[in-house]
Amino acid sequence: MKIIKAKDYNDMSRKAANIISAQVIMKPDCVLGLATGSTPIGTYAQLADWYQKGDLDFSNVTTVNLDEYKGLTRDNDQSYYYFMNHHLFGRVNIDLKRTFLPDGTEPDSEKACREYDQIITNVGGADLQLLGLGHNGHIGFNEPGEAFEADTHCVTLAESTVEANQRFFASKEDVPRQAYTMGIRTIMQAKKILVVVSGADKAAIVKTAFFGEITPQVPASVLQLHNDVTIVADEAALSEVER
Ligand code: GLP
């Protein structure tokens, strides 16, 4: 595991965007695995900026996102579909037909999950998977549990995740309780993994996930077994590790 220390959030975003842009330049028809949450927003803004300056071309890139809330329509401003369009897809020259997320509007979980796995298989899996890190160690929406779930599945969100995400909704009651998420095996099959982490509130989980025991109770800990993981974290997020 390679850890790149960034000064602050902006520096983290720029460093992460550099890694993603290198991937796109080296392989213009690459498959990017993308993430939502607040952490990658600056990374996407940087990529969009470089695109607007003419330094990046997304026209042949395919994307597969980690997860989507179950039950939110695509025009709901809290859906991850909306998020991706707002922060990245609508700002670069990506072909929307090549951008994929689980279908949150599909009420049949089994169908939604199998269809999404088929899409990931069809595109050949991710060359580079971007990940954020939940406070409880979740990646995508793989919550702490008894076992690592392999494929795309429907999850009931942990109470702490509902609370953490409530800041984006009018009230806690509005936060969906279920989501579709890519499974751990699919994430681990990405050729390269890039984790972005920022802030002192993530310092404890950075230490537990990347320097502690590998256990499904801390889903991100499985990344210790991947042979090409880069963590770009700011000083605040690394503060427990250094201590
Ligand atoms: C969300 C997303 C994750 C994300 C995580 C952390 O619930 N499903 O993909 O990594 O929570 O979010 P944030 O970056 O806002 O801390």
Coordinates of N, CA, C and O in Angstrom, one line a residue, residues 127-221:
D127 N -10.2 -0.3 -14.4 CA -8.8 -0.2 -14.5 C -8.3 0.6 -13.2 O -7.3 0.2 -12.6
L128 N -9.1 1.5 -12.8 CA -8.8 2.3 -11.6 C -10.0 2.5 -10.8 O -11.0 3.1 -11.4
Q129 N -10.1 2.1 -9.6 CA -11.3 2.3 -8.8 C -11.0 3.4 -7.7 O -10.0 3.3 -6.9
L130 N -11.7 4.5 -7.7 CA -11.6 5.5 -6.7 C -12.5 5.2 -5.5 O -13.7 4.7 -5.7
L131 N -12.0 5.4 -4.3 CA -12.8 5.1 -3.1 C -12.7 6.2 -2.1 O -11.7 6.8 -1.9
G132 N -13.8 6.4 -1.4 CA -13.8 7.3 -0.2 C -13.8 6.3 1.0 O -13.9 5.0 0.8
L133 N -13.8 6.8 2.2 CA -13.8 5.9 3.3 C -14.8 6.4 4.3 O -14.8 7.6 4.8
G134 N -15.8 5.5 4.7 CA -16.8 5.9 5.7 C -16.2 5.9 7.1 O -15.1 5.2 7.3
H135 N -16.8 6.6 8.0 CA -16.3 6.6 9.4 C -16.2 5.3 10.0 O -15.4 5.0 10.9
N136 N -17.1 4.3 9.6 CA -17.1 3.0 10.2 C -16.3 2.0 9.3 O -16.3 0.8 9.5
G137 N -15.5 2.6 8.4 CA -14.7 1.7 7.5 C -15.4 1.2 6.3 O -14.9 0.4 5.6
H138 N -16.6 1.8 6.0 CA -17.3 1.2 4.8 C -16.7 1.8 3.5 O -16.1 2.9 3.5
I139 N -16.7 1.0 2.5 CA -16.3 1.4 1.1 C -17.5 1.1 0.2 O -18.1 0.0 0.3
G140 N -17.8 2.1 -0.7 CA -19.1 2.0 -1.4 C -20.1 2.1 -0.2 O -20.0 2.9 0.7
F141 N -21.0 1.2 -0.3 CA -22.0 1.0 0.9 C -21.8 -0.3 1.5 O -22.7 -0.9 2.1
N142 N -20.6 -0.9 1.4 CA -20.3 -2.2 2.1 C -20.1 -1.8 3.6 O -19.1 -1.4 4.0
E143 N -21.1 -2.1 4.4 CA -21.1 -1.8 5.8 C -20.4 -2.9 6.6 O -20.3 -4.0 6.1
P144 N -20.0 -2.6 7.8 CA -19.4 -3.6 8.7 C -20.3 -4.8 8.8 O -21.5 -4.6 9.0
G145 N -19.8 -6.0 8.8 CA -20.7 -7.2 8.9 C -19.9 -8.4 9.3 O -18.7 -8.3 9.6
E146 N -20.5 -9.5 9.1 CA -19.9 -10.8 9.5 C -19.1 -11.4 8.4 O -18.2 -12.3 8.6
A147 N -19.3 -11.0 7.1 CA -18.5 -11.5 6.0 C -18.4 -10.4 4.9 O -19.2 -9.5 4.9
F148 N -17.4 -10.6 4.1 CA -17.2 -9.7 3.0 C -18.2 -10.1 1.9 O -18.1 -11.3 1.5
E149 N -19.1 -9.3 1.4 CA -20.0 -9.6 0.4 C -19.3 -9.4 -1.0 O -18.8 -8.4 -1.3
A150 N -19.4 -10.5 -1.8 CA -18.6 -10.5 -3.0 C -19.2 -9.5 -4.1 O -18.5 -8.7 -4.6
D151 N -20.5 -9.7 -4.5 CA -21.0 -9.1 -5.6 C -21.9 -7.9 -5.3 O -22.1 -7.6 -4.1
T152 N -22.5 -7.3 -6.3 CA -23.4 -6.2 -6.0 C -24.6 -6.7 -5.2 O -25.1 -7.8 -5.5
H153 N -24.9 -6.0 -4.2 CA -26.0 -6.4 -3.3 C -26.8 -5.2 -2.7 O -26.3 -4.1 -2.8
C154 N -27.9 -5.5 -2.1 CA -28.7 -4.5 -1.5 C -28.4 -4.4 0.0 O -28.4 -5.5 0.6
V155 N -28.0 -3.2 0.5 CA -27.7 -3.1 1.9 C -28.7 -2.3 2.6 O -29.2 -1.3 2.1
T156 N -28.8 -2.6 3.9 CA -29.5 -1.7 4.8 C -28.4 -0.9 5.5 O -27.5 -1.4 6.0
L157 N -28.5 0.4 5.4 CA -27.5 1.3 5.8 C -27.3 1.3 7.4 O -28.4 1.2 8.1
A158 N -26.1 1.3 7.8 CA -25.9 1.4 9.3 C -26.4 2.7 9.8 O -26.4 3.7 9.1
E159 N -26.9 2.7 11.0 CA -27.4 3.9 11.6 C -26.4 5.0 11.6 O -26.8 6.2 11.2
S160 N -25.2 4.7 11.8 CA -24.1 5.8 11.7 C -24.0 6.4 10.3 O -23.7 7.6 10.2
T161 N -24.2 5.6 9.3 CA -24.2 6.0 7.9 C -25.3 6.9 7.6 O -25.2 8.0 7.0
V162 N -26.5 6.5 8.1 CA -27.7 7.4 7.9 C -27.5 8.7 8.6 O -27.8 9.8 8.0
E163 N -26.9 8.7 9.8 CA -26.7 9.9 10.5 C -25.6 10.8 9.8 O -25.8 12.0 9.6
A164 N -24.6 10.1 9.3 CA -23.5 10.9 8.6 C -24.0 11.5 7.3 O -23.6 12.6 6.9
N165 N -25.0 10.8 6.6 CA -25.5 11.3 5.3 C -26.7 12.2 5.5 O -27.1 12.8 4.5
Q166 N -27.2 12.4 6.7 CA -28.4 13.2 6.9 C -28.1 14.7 6.6 O -29.1 15.4 6.2
R167 N -26.9 15.1 6.6 CA -26.6 16.5 6.4 C -26.9 16.9 4.9 O -27.1 18.1 4.7
F168 N -27.1 15.9 4.1 CA -27.4 16.2 2.7 C -28.9 16.3 2.4 O -29.4 16.7 1.4
F169 N -29.7 15.8 3.4 CA -31.2 15.7 3.2 C -31.9 16.7 4.2 O -31.3 17.2 5.1
A170 N -33.1 17.0 3.9 CA -33.9 17.9 4.7 C -34.0 17.4 6.1 O -34.0 18.2 7.1
S171 N -34.2 16.1 6.3 CA -34.3 15.5 7.6 C -33.8 14.1 7.6 O -33.6 13.5 6.5
K172 N -33.6 13.6 8.8 CA -33.1 12.2 8.9 C -34.0 11.2 8.2 O -33.6 10.2 7.6
E173 N -35.3 11.5 8.4 CA -36.4 10.6 7.8 C -36.3 10.5 6.3 O -36.7 9.6 5.7
D174 N -35.7 11.6 5.7 CA -35.6 11.6 4.2 C -34.4 10.7 3.7 O -34.3 10.5 2.5
V175 N -33.5 10.3 4.6 CA -32.4 9.5 4.1 C -32.8 8.1 3.8 O -33.4 7.5 4.6
P176 N -32.6 7.7 2.5 CA -33.0 6.3 2.2 C -32.3 5.3 3.2 O -31.2 5.5 3.6
R177 N -33.0 4.2 3.5 CA -32.4 3.2 4.4 C -31.7 2.1 3.7 O -31.0 1.3 4.3
Q178 N -31.9 2.1 2.4 CA -31.3 1.0 1.6 C -30.5 1.5 0.4 O -30.8 2.6 -0.1
A179 N -29.6 0.8 0.0 CA -28.8 1.1 -1.2 C -28.3 -0.1 -1.9 O -28.2 -1.2 -1.3
Y180 N -28.0 0.1 -3.2 CA -27.3 -1.0 -4.0 C -25.8 -0.7 -4.0 O -25.5 0.5 -4.3
T181 N -25.0 -1.6 -3.7 CA -23.6 -1.3 -3.7 C -22.8 -2.4 -4.4 O -23.1 -3.6 -4.3
M182 N -21.8 -2.0 -5.1 CA -20.8 -3.0 -5.7 C -20.2 -3.8 -4.5 O -20.0 -3.3 -3.4
G183 N -19.9 -5.1 -4.8 CA -19.4 -5.9 -3.7 C -17.9 -5.8 -3.5 O -17.2 -5.2 -4.3
I184 N -17.4 -6.4 -2.5 CA -16.0 -6.3 -2.1 C -15.1 -7.0 -3.2 O -14.1 -6.5 -3.6
R185 N -15.6 -8.1 -3.7 CA -14.8 -8.8 -4.7 C -14.6 -8.0 -5.9 O -13.5 -7.9 -6.5
T186 N -15.7 -7.4 -6.3 CA -15.7 -6.5 -7.5 C -14.7 -5.4 -7.3 O -13.9 -5.1 -8.2
I187 N -14.8 -4.7 -6.2 CA -13.9 -3.6 -5.9 C -12.4 -4.2 -5.9 O -11.5 -3.5 -6.5
M188 N -12.2 -5.3 -5.3 CA -10.8 -5.9 -5.2 C -10.3 -6.3 -6.6 O -9.1 -6.5 -6.8
Q189 N -11.2 -6.5 -7.5 CA -10.8 -6.9 -8.9 C -10.3 -5.8 -9.7 O -9.8 -6.0 -10.8
A190 N -10.5 -4.5 -9.3 CA -10.0 -3.4 -10.0 C -8.5 -3.5 -10.1 O -7.8 -4.0 -9.1
K191 N -7.9 -3.1 -11.2 CA -6.4 -3.3 -11.4 C -5.7 -2.3 -10.4 O -4.7 -2.7 -9.8
K192 N -6.2 -1.1 -10.2 CA -5.6 -0.2 -9.3 C -6.7 0.4 -8.4 O -7.8 0.6 -8.9
I193 N -6.4 0.7 -7.2 CA -7.3 1.3 -6.3 C -6.7 2.6 -5.7 O -5.6 2.7 -5.4
L194 N -7.5 3.7 -5.7 CA -7.1 5.0 -5.2 C -8.1 5.4 -4.1 O -9.3 5.5 -4.4
V195 N -7.6 5.5 -2.9 CA -8.5 5.9 -1.8 C -8.2 7.4 -1.5 O -7.0 7.8 -1.3
V196 N -9.2 8.2 -1.3 CA -9.0 9.6 -0.9 C -9.6 9.8 0.5 O -10.8 9.3 0.8
V197 N -8.9 10.4 1.4 CA -9.3 10.6 2.8 C -8.9 12.0 3.2 O -7.7 12.4 3.1
S198 N -9.8 12.7 3.9 CA -9.5 14.0 4.4 C -10.2 14.2 5.8 O -11.3 13.8 6.0
G199 N -9.4 14.9 6.6 CA -10.0 15.4 7.9 C -9.7 14.6 9.1 O -9.5 13.4 9.0
A200 N -9.6 15.3 10.2 CA -9.3 14.7 11.5 C -10.3 13.7 11.9 O -10.0 12.7 12.6
D201 N -11.6 13.8 11.5 CA -12.6 12.9 11.9 C -12.4 11.5 11.2 O -13.0 10.5 11.6
K202 N -11.5 11.4 10.3 CA -11.2 10.1 9.6 C -9.9 9.5 10.1 O -9.5 8.4 9.7
A203 N -9.2 10.2 11.0 CA -7.9 9.8 11.5 C -7.9 8.4 12.2 O -7.1 7.5 11.9
A204 N -8.9 8.2 13.0 CA -9.0 6.9 13.7 C -9.3 5.7 12.8 O -8.6 4.7 12.8
I205 N -10.2 6.0 11.8 CA -10.5 4.8 10.9 C -9.4 4.6 9.9 O -9.2 3.4 9.5
V206 N -8.6 5.6 9.6 CA -7.5 5.4 8.7 C -6.5 4.4 9.3 O -6.0 3.4 8.8
K207 N -6.3 4.6 10.6 CA -5.3 3.8 11.4 C -5.9 2.3 11.5 O -5.2 1.4 11.2
T208 N -7.2 2.2 11.9 CA -7.8 0.9 12.0 C -7.8 0.2 10.7 O -7.5 -1.0 10.6
A209 N -8.3 0.8 9.7 CA -8.5 0.2 8.4 C -7.2 -0.3 7.7 O -7.1 -1.4 7.2
F210 N -6.2 0.6 7.7 CA -5.0 0.3 6.9 C -3.8 -0.2 7.7 O -2.9 -0.7 7.2
F211 N -4.0 -0.2 9.1 CA -2.9 -0.7 9.9 C -3.4 -1.7 10.9 O -2.6 -2.2 11.7
G212 N -4.7 -2.0 10.9 CA -5.2 -2.9 11.9 C -5.5 -4.3 11.3 O -5.0 -4.6 10.2
E213 N -6.3 -5.1 12.0 CA -6.7 -6.4 11.5 C -7.5 -6.4 10.3 O -8.3 -5.4 10.1
I214 N -7.4 -7.4 9.4 CA -8.2 -7.5 8.2 C -9.5 -8.2 8.6 O -9.4 -9.4 9.0
T215 N -10.6 -7.5 8.6 CA -11.8 -8.1 9.1 C -13.0 -7.5 8.4 O -13.0 -6.2 8.1
P216 N -14.1 -8.2 8.2 CA -15.3 -7.7 7.6 C -16.0 -6.6 8.5 O -16.8 -5.9 8.0
Q217 N -15.6 -6.6 9.8 CA -16.1 -5.6 10.6 C -15.6 -4.2 10.2 O -16.1 -3.1 10.6
V218 N -14.5 -4.2 9.5 CA -13.9 -2.9 8.9 C -13.7 -3.2 7.4 O -12.6 -3.6 7.0
P219 N -14.7 -3.0 6.6 CA -14.6 -3.4 5.2 C -13.4 -2.9 4.5 O -12.8 -3.7 3.7
A220 N -13.0 -1.7 4.7 CA -11.8 -1.2 4.0 C -10.5 -1.9 4.3 O -9.5 -1.8 3.6
S221 N -10.5 -2.7 5.4 CA -9.3 -3.3 5.8 C -8.8 -4.4 4.8 O -7.7 -4.7 4.7

